[in-house]
Short mmCIF file of C-alpha atoms in Angstrom, two decimals:
data_model
loop_
_atom_site.label_atom_id
_atom_site.label_comp_id
_atom_site.label_asym_id
_atom_site.label_seq_id
_atom_site.Cartn_x
_atom_site.Cartn_y
_atom_site.Cartn_z
CA MET A 67 86.12 105.61 98.02
CA LYS A 68 85.23 105.83 101.77
CA GLN A 69 89.01 106.12 102.64
CA TYR A 70 89.06 109.44 100.37
CA ILE A 71 86.36 111.20 101.55
CA ASP A 72 87.22 109.96 105.15
CA LEU A 73 90.26 112.13 104.32
CA LEU A 74 88.97 114.97 103.01
CA LYS A 75 86.39 115.34 105.95
CA ASN A 76 89.37 114.45 108.53
CA ILE A 77 91.41 117.74 106.66
CA LEU A 78 87.88 119.64 106.95
CA LYS A 79 88.06 118.81 111.14
CA ASN A 80 91.39 118.81 111.95
CA GLY A 81 93.25 120.23 109.07
CA GLN A 82 95.66 123.77 110.24
CA LYS A 83 95.75 126.52 108.06
CA LYS A 84 99.14 126.77 106.26
CA LYS A 85 100.59 129.37 103.32
CA ASP A 86 101.96 127.86 100.24
CA ARG A 87 104.13 128.76 97.20
CA THR A 88 100.84 129.27 94.92
CA GLY A 89 99.75 132.14 97.45
CA VAL A 90 96.07 130.79 97.61
CA GLY A 91 96.74 128.70 101.49
CA THR A 92 95.40 125.72 102.59
CA ILE A 93 94.19 123.84 105.57
CA SER A 94 96.81 120.59 105.95
CA ILE A 95 97.36 117.81 107.62
CA PHE A 96 100.79 115.33 107.62
CA GLY A 97 100.59 111.96 107.39
CA SER A 98 98.07 110.16 105.88
CA GLN A 99 97.42 106.72 104.64
CA MET A 100 95.04 104.84 102.61
CA ARG A 101 94.42 101.13 101.81
CA TYR A 102 92.26 100.19 98.52
CA ASN A 103 91.30 96.32 97.90
CA LEU A 104 91.37 96.18 94.06
CA ASN A 105 89.20 93.22 94.37
CA HIS A 106 86.37 95.09 95.35
CA GLY A 107 86.21 97.80 92.12
CA PHE A 108 88.02 100.39 90.07
CA PRO A 109 88.76 103.04 92.81
CA LEU A 110 87.74 105.84 90.62
CA LEU A 111 85.78 108.74 92.35
CA THR A 112 81.86 108.62 92.18
CA THR A 113 80.73 111.60 94.63
CA LYS A 114 82.05 113.85 91.06
CA ARG A 115 82.53 112.51 87.35
CA LEU A 116 86.28 112.32 86.70
CA ASN A 117 87.91 112.53 83.28
CA ILE A 118 89.31 108.28 82.66
CA ASN A 119 90.15 109.27 79.66
CA ALA A 120 93.17 111.88 80.90
CA ILE A 121 93.92 109.32 83.42
CA ILE A 122 94.38 106.79 80.96
CA HIS A 123 96.14 108.96 78.47
CA GLU A 124 98.66 110.72 81.50
CA LEU A 125 99.38 107.22 82.59
CA LEU A 126 100.44 105.94 78.74
CA TRP A 127 102.68 109.43 78.38
CA PHE A 128 104.63 108.70 81.74
CA LEU A 129 105.23 105.01 80.32
CA LYS A 130 106.19 106.47 76.93
CA GLY A 131 108.86 108.30 78.91
CA SER A 132 107.82 111.53 77.27
CA THR A 133 107.97 114.75 79.24
CA ASN A 134 106.15 116.98 75.99
CA ILE A 135 102.84 118.09 75.93
CA ILE A 136 101.90 117.44 72.36
CA TYR A 137 101.02 113.64 72.87
CA LEU A 138 98.43 114.98 75.70
CA ASN A 139 96.98 117.90 73.81
CA LYS A 140 96.02 115.36 70.88
CA ASN A 141 94.32 113.88 72.73
CA ASN A 142 92.56 116.49 74.53
CA VAL A 143 93.99 116.64 77.60
CA ASN A 144 95.50 119.89 78.95
CA ILE A 145 96.15 118.90 82.56
CA TRP A 146 99.95 119.69 81.97
CA ASN A 147 99.56 122.99 79.80
CA GLU A 148 100.04 125.50 82.58
CA TRP A 149 103.75 124.17 83.35
CA ALA A 150 105.07 123.62 79.96
CA ASP A 151 107.26 126.14 77.95
CA LYS A 152 106.75 127.62 75.11
CA ASP A 153 107.61 124.57 72.92
CA GLY A 154 105.54 122.25 75.32
CA ASP A 155 108.38 120.49 77.01
CA LEU A 156 108.21 120.11 81.01
CA GLY A 157 111.74 118.90 81.71
CA PRO A 158 112.57 115.32 83.16
CA ILE A 159 109.81 114.61 85.08
CA TYR A 160 107.90 111.77 85.55
CA GLY A 161 108.48 109.68 82.35
CA PHE A 162 112.16 110.99 82.10
CA GLN A 163 112.87 109.25 85.63
CA TRP A 164 110.68 106.27 85.08
CA ARG A 165 112.56 105.49 81.85
CA ARG A 166 115.74 107.67 81.33
CA TRP A 167 117.40 108.20 84.93
CA PRO A 168 120.71 109.57 84.35
CA SER A 169 123.55 107.09 85.78
CA TYR A 170 127.12 107.79 86.68
CA ASP A 171 128.63 105.68 83.82
CA ASN A 172 126.46 107.70 81.63
CA ASP A 173 123.99 104.41 80.82
CA PRO A 174 120.20 105.77 81.65
CA ILE A 175 117.89 103.26 83.96
CA ASP A 176 114.98 102.28 82.64
CA GLN A 177 113.04 101.70 86.37
CA ILE A 178 110.12 100.16 84.81
CA HIS A 179 111.84 98.22 82.61
CA ASN A 180 113.67 96.78 85.17
CA LEU A 181 110.84 96.67 87.60
CA ILE A 182 108.93 94.11 85.34
CA HIS A 183 112.06 92.24 85.27
CA ASP A 184 112.69 91.81 88.62
CA ILE A 185 108.67 91.15 89.10
CA GLU A 186 108.94 87.97 86.63
CA HIS A 187 112.90 86.82 88.10
CA ASN A 188 112.70 87.67 91.77
CA PRO A 189 109.09 88.29 92.70
CA TYR A 190 110.18 88.44 96.41
CA SER A 191 112.98 91.30 96.37
CA ARG A 192 112.41 94.31 98.62
CA ARG A 193 114.06 96.30 95.82
CA MET A 194 110.96 96.88 93.56
CA ILE A 195 111.05 100.34 93.55
CA VAL A 196 110.59 103.30 90.90
CA SER A 197 111.83 106.74 92.26
CA THR A 198 111.09 109.86 90.43
CA TRP A 199 112.64 111.99 93.17
CA ASN A 200 116.29 113.17 91.25
CA VAL A 201 117.47 115.34 93.83
CA GLY A 202 120.00 116.76 91.21
CA MET A 203 117.52 117.73 88.29
CA ILE A 204 114.73 119.18 90.05
CA LYS A 205 115.92 122.20 89.08
CA ASN A 206 115.12 121.75 85.82
CA MET A 207 111.78 120.13 86.43
CA ALA A 208 108.86 122.20 85.51
CA LEU A 209 107.37 121.10 88.44
CA PRO A 210 108.97 118.85 90.98
CA PRO A 211 106.99 115.07 91.44
CA CYS A 212 104.34 115.27 93.73
CA HIS A 213 103.76 111.13 93.65
CA LEU A 214 107.52 110.59 93.75
CA LEU A 215 108.44 106.97 94.71
CA PHE A 216 106.75 103.63 94.57
CA GLN A 217 107.21 99.94 95.49
CA VAL A 218 105.69 96.72 94.67
CA TYR A 219 105.11 93.91 96.18
CA VAL A 220 104.12 90.50 95.29
CA LEU A 221 103.21 87.69 97.50
CA ASN A 222 100.92 84.07 96.35
CA LYS A 223 101.09 86.01 92.85
CA GLU A 224 98.84 88.98 94.16
CA LEU A 225 100.53 92.06 93.51
CA SER A 226 100.63 95.25 95.45
CA LEU A 227 101.64 98.58 95.35
CA LEU A 228 102.74 101.07 97.66
CA LEU A 229 102.72 105.44 96.77
CA TYR A 230 104.55 107.76 99.07
CA GLN A 231 103.39 111.43 97.65
CA ARG A 232 105.28 114.46 99.20
CA SER A 233 102.08 116.46 98.36
CA ALA A 234 98.24 115.82 97.49
CA ASP A 235 95.80 118.53 96.33
CA ALA A 236 93.00 116.65 97.91
CA PHE A 237 90.34 117.76 95.57
CA LEU A 238 91.70 118.20 92.22
CA GLY A 239 94.71 115.70 92.01
CA LEU A 240 94.43 113.23 94.46
CA PRO A 241 91.47 111.30 92.64
CA PHE A 242 93.36 111.40 89.51
CA ASN A 243 96.38 109.60 91.19
CA ILE A 244 94.51 106.87 92.84
CA ALA A 245 93.14 106.01 89.74
CA SER A 246 96.53 105.77 88.09
CA TYR A 247 98.76 103.71 90.05
CA SER A 248 95.72 101.52 90.64
CA LEU A 249 95.53 101.34 86.68
CA LEU A 250 99.25 100.54 87.08
CA ILE A 251 99.10 98.05 89.30
CA ILE A 252 96.36 96.59 87.06
CA MET A 253 98.35 96.85 83.88
CA ILE A 254 101.58 95.04 85.57
CA ALA A 255 99.40 92.26 86.71
CA LYS A 256 97.53 91.49 83.44
CA THR A 257 100.90 91.09 81.60
CA LEU A 258 102.81 89.24 84.07
CA ASN A 259 99.43 87.20 84.67
CA LEU A 260 99.57 87.89 88.51
CA LYS A 261 96.20 88.87 90.62
CA VAL A 262 95.74 92.37 91.63
CA LYS A 263 95.40 93.03 95.55
CA GLU A 264 95.89 96.54 97.31
CA PHE A 265 96.86 99.93 96.32
CA ILE A 266 98.47 101.60 99.54
CA HIS A 267 98.77 105.75 99.22
CA VAL A 268 100.98 107.13 101.70
CA ILE A 269 100.55 110.87 101.85
CA GLY A 270 102.69 113.35 103.35
CA ASP A 271 100.91 117.11 103.19
CA ALA A 272 97.27 116.42 102.10
CA HIS A 273 95.21 119.29 101.82
CA ILE A 274 92.58 121.48 100.66
CA TYR A 275 93.14 124.68 98.60
CA ASN A 276 91.13 127.71 100.40
CA ASN A 277 89.41 128.06 97.18
CA HIS A 278 88.19 124.40 97.22
CA ILE A 279 86.19 124.19 100.55
CA LYS A 280 83.35 124.91 99.18
CA GLN A 281 83.52 122.37 96.75
CA VAL A 282 84.60 119.61 99.05
CA LYS A 283 81.73 120.08 101.38
CA LEU A 284 79.62 119.81 98.60
CA GLN A 285 81.54 116.36 97.35
CA ILE A 286 81.31 114.95 101.16
CA SER A 287 77.64 115.72 101.39
CA ARG A 288 76.99 113.15 98.49
CA THR A 289 76.84 109.56 98.95
CA PRO A 290 79.27 106.84 97.07
CA ARG A 291 77.98 104.91 94.53
CA LYS A 292 78.83 101.64 93.71
CA LEU A 293 82.48 101.64 92.02
CA PRO A 294 83.22 100.51 88.27
CA THR A 295 85.21 97.57 86.83
CA MET A 296 87.97 98.32 84.44
CA THR A 297 89.19 95.88 81.83
CA ILE A 298 92.22 95.71 79.82
CA ASN A 299 93.02 93.84 76.61
CA PRO A 300 94.16 90.60 77.93
CA PHE A 301 96.25 89.90 74.82
CA ILE A 302 99.10 92.98 75.54
CA LYS A 303 101.68 91.16 77.46
CA ASN A 304 104.29 94.08 77.62
CA ILE A 305 103.52 96.87 79.38
CA PHE A 306 104.78 99.16 77.12
CA ASN A 307 102.71 97.94 74.29
CA PHE A 308 99.35 99.44 75.65
CA SER A 309 97.45 101.85 73.60
CA PHE A 310 93.83 104.06 74.76
CA LYS A 311 91.96 101.71 73.06
CA ASP A 312 93.01 98.47 75.14
CA PHE A 313 90.97 99.97 78.23
CA LYS A 314 87.17 100.08 78.83
CA LEU A 315 85.70 101.45 82.08
CA ILE A 316 82.25 99.55 82.84
CA ASN A 317 79.37 101.16 85.06
CA TYR A 318 80.77 104.06 85.76
CA ASN A 319 77.72 105.73 87.20
CA PRO A 320 79.24 109.19 89.46
CA HIS A 321 77.75 112.20 90.68
CA PRO A 322 78.09 115.39 88.60
CA HIS A 323 81.20 117.04 87.91
CA ILE A 324 82.10 119.49 90.30
CA LYS A 325 84.62 122.10 89.00
CA GLY A 326 87.40 123.63 90.35
CA ASP A 327 90.58 125.95 89.77
CA VAL A 328 93.88 124.70 89.56
CA ALA A 329 96.08 126.39 92.13
CA ILE A 330 99.41 126.91 89.87
#
């Protein structure tokens, strides 16, 4: 995870003070790229402990097309609670756009289904893209999507994924995003008998909130440890059939967790 630690150092060194909608304030840089070779291990942060259970459950929740926090809360995942309404609803966020993007002819588009179909039947396509930035529906979303578009690339039966993220809370949210999309690549590859290759992460506004600077400095003082391995049930051949029990993280030995408050 040297790429991630280097990003934190870059923000601390070169970031500019910037106001934000939360009122907390940030130091920010614009336009970053990180590349993770997934054959070198699963990129789950080791300089502080992350909750892999929450990462897995959130990704399964996205893939179900769900936009209500009931499933997450039943599995002790509370990362979306601050934005949900009294009924637990979040509006047409990630899962809705992934699985039921509204079309002009009123026939919802299942972008994930279409993506899997194209990887299988037209793997050299340059149109294998999934977007959540539905301009006409942003006003109805509890939070506009941060990780808003990804594209997959297949060559020599190896699968890579490039994610564009408009905004990244470098201390709290970003490590989750790295692990989540890396896991998504592994899931797609395993169900389609492909090899995994690379996760490329492009970030617009990468920032550290002012109330996280102390925690970030502690984190970069720690020496990264060997990456763990993520294994998944090899008998699952449909990405929509995975459940939590189909995942196993091996040899995760991180430094202790570092607490930080979410800027709402």
